[in-house]
Amino acid sequence: MDQLLDSARHGATLVDPVPAAPARRPSPSRRGVLAAAGGALVLSAVVPLRAARAEAQGPAEGAGALAPKPGTRVAAFLEIHPDGTIRLLSPFVEGGQGIATGLAQIVGEELDVPPSRFVVECAPPGPDYAVVNGIRMTGGSFSTRSSYDVMRRLGATARDLMIRAAAARLKVQEGELTTRDGVVLHPASGTALPYGALAADALALKPNEGVALRDPRTFRYIRRSVPRIDARDKSTGRAIYAIDQKVDGMLYAAVQHAPRLGTEPESLKNEAEIGAMPGVHAVHRLPGAVAVTADSWWRARKAVEALQVDWSAGKASGLDTVAADFSSAGMLAALKASADPGHVAEAEGDVAGAFASAAKVVEADYEAPYLAHAQLEPPSAIARFNGDGTLDVWLPNQMPEVFQAVSAKVAGLEPAQVRIHSPMLGGFFGRHFTYEAGNPFPQAILLAKATGRPVKVLWSREEEFARDAVRPLSFSRFRAALDAAGRPTAVTVRTVGEGPIGRYFSMMMRTPVDPSAVEGIVEKPYAVPNRRMTFTKVAHPVNIAFWRSVGHSMNDAFYESFLDEVAQAGGQDPFALRMALLADSARHRALLTAVAEMSGGWRRSPYRAEGGQRARGVAMASPFGSETATVAEVSVEGGEARVHNLWIAFDPGSIVNPAIVKAQVESAAALGLSSVLFEQIVYRDGVRQSQNYDTYPILRREHMPAVHVRIVESGAPMGGVGEPGLPGVPPAVLNAVAALTGQRIRALPMANTKLGAA
């Protein structure tokens, strides 16, 4: 068998290549991209596969391209080349979360090809790639779990076609053949045919709609810590991000934004002087900004920063219009003062009766600030108008079709005339949705149209902090009724604010309650019999955004901290109270048990450890289809919290790559810790006070604790991985600090509060 495989891999008996299609204009896609190869087999994902009528059609590129159903056309997803390499066009964007490796594992498992043989790229816009309910988006910790079955069937269908093509060529029964590492084997005759040699024959066959999938007990790649297929390129500098992209003949552009949203440039005092600076091409006015195009970005930046601009006064109010007297403190006051009763988000039992008969009532207000994404890669985009009336745009994004539609609108074109190129992302978590006022791609399009040349716009770090769409500031008021035994009989929560789903996807909502504003507060697993949660919308004038774990990032901190307050008021241990309230949920109790074991046994009261007193806090969270239990160990040094250990028991139901899961939980924990300890965007006089990392503190190396992760596979439906590790960290830290100091912090971040000595 090994000799057959070796012969097949190194032999030259491949189909003759057919001429490649005429090349398009040169594009700055990352090095190593495989050109169209002769004899390549191209398969579409099938659920179920009905591709016979579509095999003659080419891949879709425009939003207006027609297809019978997403994921049912040949020539969309998978190419198997004569040299044995495989190119997978992914519906999802790689942004560090490991989706390229995960998809290679899933497809490779069923195709019987090692994941290391795959080259994975983001697919262009087109209806073929909306494989999940007609939607294509990289976000919501949804990519792997939404496409797992689709990608398995894709690989299995490809393998089946290879076997059938080999059976026809060798004139043997399909049952006499097997596969191994991209080769079809006929042990009886000693014949080995690599997939690449069978590609042309396989392409002519009708796909089998009922192809069987592998027994999970035989998996070689799924559920294994397969090395990341992008690790070498990233570690050697070969990975190409949007900031690295170049096209022939392009100009560079730097921008200076208006000090406040809603104001416009009125006059440029020294435009002629700036236009005469070395390398400067032109000075431009843009909506809410001015720009300079030049032969280098440094020259463009120096010029635009020297440009003296008179800005309009701006409108007094309105969405995406920040008044001159706007402040985050004023916005928080408005949320607290709102008398609108809002809409019911969750209701169960007799809340009024429970409070009327309560032995004790506990009340608390919680608040969280605006947050920036603060990603390391500043935003950039390239736009190029072509002689045939089309437009190419290279930009970081999480929804190619949406960016295609918006780009077309900005350019005055039809979506089918716009090609979106989606490079690897240098940061994620909601930063790369359109947020037009917080994204440079419309500016690149307008400047390319004005100059008649390709233009690359790159924002400086200061401009990024000035215009990044922010996580919303939020406020929630909690009340709980306790019985004589100290157990909660009722909980009410009133949440006031606005979430990004309500802002950008309200047309898809069936209720006035914004799920991104109340997630982490509603549908908690605790058996509190009487519950009433409401949501009152108060719109933010600033540009708000998704942020890693979205509403869970603050709401789980609120709820889990308040639950500790309830436990204290009732004379209960917070861990024991949670176990009691989860008596009917074996899944959640198993996680609590696991995290207690990981941390060497639960203990809340302060204890002596290296360097002084420490204490622990516990929290749970149920984000994005997964479940977590977290324990934090903290001390207080110089009035500030120091986190020494985080123990996280994580149940995503089932997994593909344990190493990627662990890395994602660890990174989410770091961001959650950064948010609870330090991060905040403050508005004063209509202007953000943070302009760079020196005025927007984030977690530094010396603040990073040891993070211990245990994956607990319950067998529940597959949940998300990228975000669920975050929400349990802030409340676990808050609860530990309360146990250690007696101070209950209800307003984030903790940096605003001077902590007492342990």
PDB file of N, CA, C and O in Angstrom, residues 144-168:
ATOM      1  N   THR A 144     -17.685  27.706  11.833  1.00  0.00           N
ATOM      2  CA  THR A 144     -17.490  26.254  11.836  1.00  0.00           C
ATOM      3  C   THR A 144     -18.786  25.518  12.107  1.00  0.00           C
ATOM      4  O   THR A 144     -19.146  24.570  11.410  1.00  0.00           O
ATOM      5  N   ARG A 145     -19.523  25.955  13.122  1.00  0.00           N
ATOM      6  CA  ARG A 145     -20.737  25.223  13.474  1.00  0.00           C
ATOM      7  C   ARG A 145     -21.804  25.322  12.393  1.00  0.00           C
ATOM      8  O   ARG A 145     -22.606  24.411  12.238  1.00  0.00           O
ATOM      9  N   SER A 146     -21.810  26.411  11.642  1.00  0.00           N
ATOM     10  CA  SER A 146     -22.826  26.561  10.605  1.00  0.00           C
ATOM     11  C   SER A 146     -22.496  25.791   9.339  1.00  0.00           C
ATOM     12  O   SER A 146     -23.388  25.474   8.550  1.00  0.00           O
ATOM     13  N   SER A 147     -21.227  25.487   9.125  1.00  0.00           N
ATOM     14  CA  SER A 147     -20.823  24.873   7.853  1.00  0.00           C
ATOM     15  C   SER A 147     -20.272  23.462   8.028  1.00  0.00           C
ATOM     16  O   SER A 147     -19.838  22.850   7.050  1.00  0.00           O
ATOM     17  N   TYR A 148     -20.268  22.939   9.227  1.00  0.00           N
ATOM     18  CA  TYR A 148     -19.650  21.637   9.494  1.00  0.00           C
ATOM     19  C   TYR A 148     -20.248  20.544   8.605  1.00  0.00           C
ATOM     20  O   TYR A 148     -19.518  19.811   7.920  1.00  0.00           O
ATOM     21  N   ASP A 149     -21.554  20.422   8.585  1.00  0.00           N
ATOM     22  CA  ASP A 149     -22.188  19.381   7.773  1.00  0.00           C
ATOM     23  C   ASP A 149     -22.000  19.644   6.284  1.00  0.00           C
ATOM     24  O   ASP A 149     -21.774  18.716   5.497  1.00  0.00           O
ATOM     25  N   VAL A 150     -22.087  20.911   5.882  1.00  0.00           N
ATOM     26  CA  VAL A 150     -21.912  21.276   4.473  1.00  0.00           C
ATOM     27  C   VAL A 150     -20.521  20.889   3.984  1.00  0.00           C
ATOM     28  O   VAL A 150     -20.355  20.285   2.918  1.00  0.00           O
ATOM     29  N   MET A 151     -19.511  21.220   4.769  1.00  0.00           N
ATOM     30  CA  MET A 151     -18.142  20.945   4.352  1.00  0.00           C
ATOM     31  C   MET A 151     -17.809  19.449   4.403  1.00  0.00           C
ATOM     32  O   MET A 151     -17.041  18.952   3.575  1.00  0.00           O
ATOM     33  N   ARG A 152     -18.379  18.734   5.332  1.00  0.00           N
ATOM     34  CA  ARG A 152     -18.179  17.283   5.330  1.00  0.00           C
ATOM     35  C   ARG A 152     -18.759  16.673   4.058  1.00  0.00           C
ATOM     36  O   ARG A 152     -18.123  15.834   3.410  1.00  0.00           O
ATOM     37  N   ARG A 153     -19.956  17.104   3.698  1.00  0.00           N
ATOM     38  CA  ARG A 153     -20.571  16.540   2.497  1.00  0.00           C
ATOM     39  C   ARG A 153     -19.800  16.950   1.247  1.00  0.00           C
ATOM     40  O   ARG A 153     -19.706  16.179   0.291  1.00  0.00           O
ATOM     41  N   LEU A 154     -19.243  18.135   1.246  1.00  0.00           N
ATOM     42  CA  LEU A 154     -18.412  18.577   0.126  1.00  0.00           C
ATOM     43  C   LEU A 154     -17.245  17.616  -0.071  1.00  0.00           C
ATOM     44  O   LEU A 154     -16.981  17.136  -1.179  1.00  0.00           O
ATOM     45  N   GLY A 155     -16.521  17.320   1.003  1.00  0.00           N
ATOM     46  CA  GLY A 155     -15.378  16.419   0.892  1.00  0.00           C
ATOM     47  C   GLY A 155     -15.789  15.014   0.510  1.00  0.00           C
ATOM     48  O   GLY A 155     -15.130  14.354  -0.313  1.00  0.00           O
ATOM     49  N   ALA A 156     -16.879  14.530   1.094  1.00  0.00           N
ATOM     50  CA  ALA A 156     -17.337  13.179   0.787  1.00  0.00           C
ATOM     51  C   ALA A 156     -17.781  13.056  -0.667  1.00  0.00           C
ATOM     52  O   ALA A 156     -17.529  12.036  -1.327  1.00  0.00           O
ATOM     53  N   THR A 157     -18.443  14.083  -1.181  1.00  0.00           N
ATOM     54  CA  THR A 157     -18.889  14.059  -2.574  1.00  0.00           C
ATOM     55  C   THR A 157     -17.698  14.039  -3.518  1.00  0.00           C
ATOM     56  O   THR A 157     -17.683  13.310  -4.523  1.00  0.00           O
ATOM     57  N   ALA A 158     -16.675  14.822  -3.204  1.00  0.00           N
ATOM     58  CA  ALA A 158     -15.472  14.839  -4.043  1.00  0.00           C
ATOM     59  C   ALA A 158     -14.783  13.472  -4.040  1.00  0.00           C
ATOM     60  O   ALA A 158     -14.367  12.964  -5.089  1.00  0.00           O
ATOM     61  N   ARG A 159     -14.671  12.875  -2.880  1.00  0.00           N
ATOM     62  CA  ARG A 159     -14.032  11.548  -2.803  1.00  0.00           C
ATOM     63  C   ARG A 159     -14.828  10.516  -3.592  1.00  0.00           C
ATOM     64  O   ARG A 159     -14.258   9.666  -4.303  1.00  0.00           O
ATOM     65  N   ASP A 160     -16.140  10.578  -3.491  1.00  0.00           N
ATOM     66  CA  ASP A 160     -16.986   9.636  -4.228  1.00  0.00           C
ATOM     67  C   ASP A 160     -16.802   9.783  -5.735  1.00  0.00           C
ATOM     68  O   ASP A 160     -16.727   8.789  -6.472  1.00  0.00           O
ATOM     69  N   LEU A 161     -16.702  11.006  -6.212  1.00  0.00           N
ATOM     70  CA  LEU A 161     -16.479  11.226  -7.648  1.00  0.00           C
ATOM     71  C   LEU A 161     -15.138  10.658  -8.085  1.00  0.00           C
ATOM     72  O   LEU A 161     -15.003  10.099  -9.177  1.00  0.00           O
ATOM     73  N   MET A 162     -14.122  10.804  -7.236  1.00  0.00           N
ATOM     74  CA  MET A 162     -12.810  10.254  -7.565  1.00  0.00           C
ATOM     75  C   MET A 162     -12.850   8.725  -7.676  1.00  0.00           C
ATOM     76  O   MET A 162     -12.279   8.133  -8.604  1.00  0.00           O
ATOM     77  N   ILE A 163     -13.520   8.103  -6.743  1.00  0.00           N
ATOM     78  CA  ILE A 163     -13.608   6.641  -6.778  1.00  0.00           C
ATOM     79  C   ILE A 163     -14.370   6.178  -8.014  1.00  0.00           C
ATOM     80  O   ILE A 163     -13.962   5.219  -8.701  1.00  0.00           O
ATOM     81  N   ARG A 164     -15.448   6.838  -8.341  1.00  0.00           N
ATOM     82  CA  ARG A 164     -16.241   6.436  -9.509  1.00  0.00           C
ATOM     83  C   ARG A 164     -15.473   6.654 -10.809  1.00  0.00           C
ATOM     84  O   ARG A 164     -15.550   5.841 -11.733  1.00  0.00           O
ATOM     85  N   ALA A 165     -14.711   7.755 -10.866  1.00  0.00           N
ATOM     86  CA  ALA A 165     -13.905   7.998 -12.067  1.00  0.00           C
ATOM     87  C   ALA A 165     -12.819   6.939 -12.201  1.00  0.00           C
ATOM     88  O   ALA A 165     -12.532   6.443 -13.298  1.00  0.00           O
ATOM     89  N   ALA A 166     -12.207   6.564 -11.086  1.00  0.00           N
ATOM     90  CA  ALA A 166     -11.167   5.531 -11.122  1.00  0.00           C
ATOM     91  C   ALA A 166     -11.747   4.174 -11.498  1.00  0.00           C
ATOM     92  O   ALA A 166     -11.134   3.403 -12.255  1.00  0.00           O
ATOM     93  N   ALA A 167     -12.936   3.850 -10.989  1.00  0.00           N
ATOM     94  CA  ALA A 167     -13.572   2.574 -11.318  1.00  0.00           C
ATOM     95  C   ALA A 167     -13.850   2.470 -12.808  1.00  0.00           C
ATOM     96  O   ALA A 167     -13.642   1.414 -13.439  1.00  0.00           O
ATOM     97  N   ALA A 168     -14.304   3.584 -13.391  1.00  0.00           N
ATOM     98  CA  ALA A 168     -14.578   3.576 -14.829  1.00  0.00           C
ATOM     99  C   ALA A 168     -13.294   3.418 -15.636  1.00  0.00           C
ATOM    100  O   ALA A 168     -13.250   2.690 -16.635  1.00  0.00           O
TER     101      ALA A 168
END
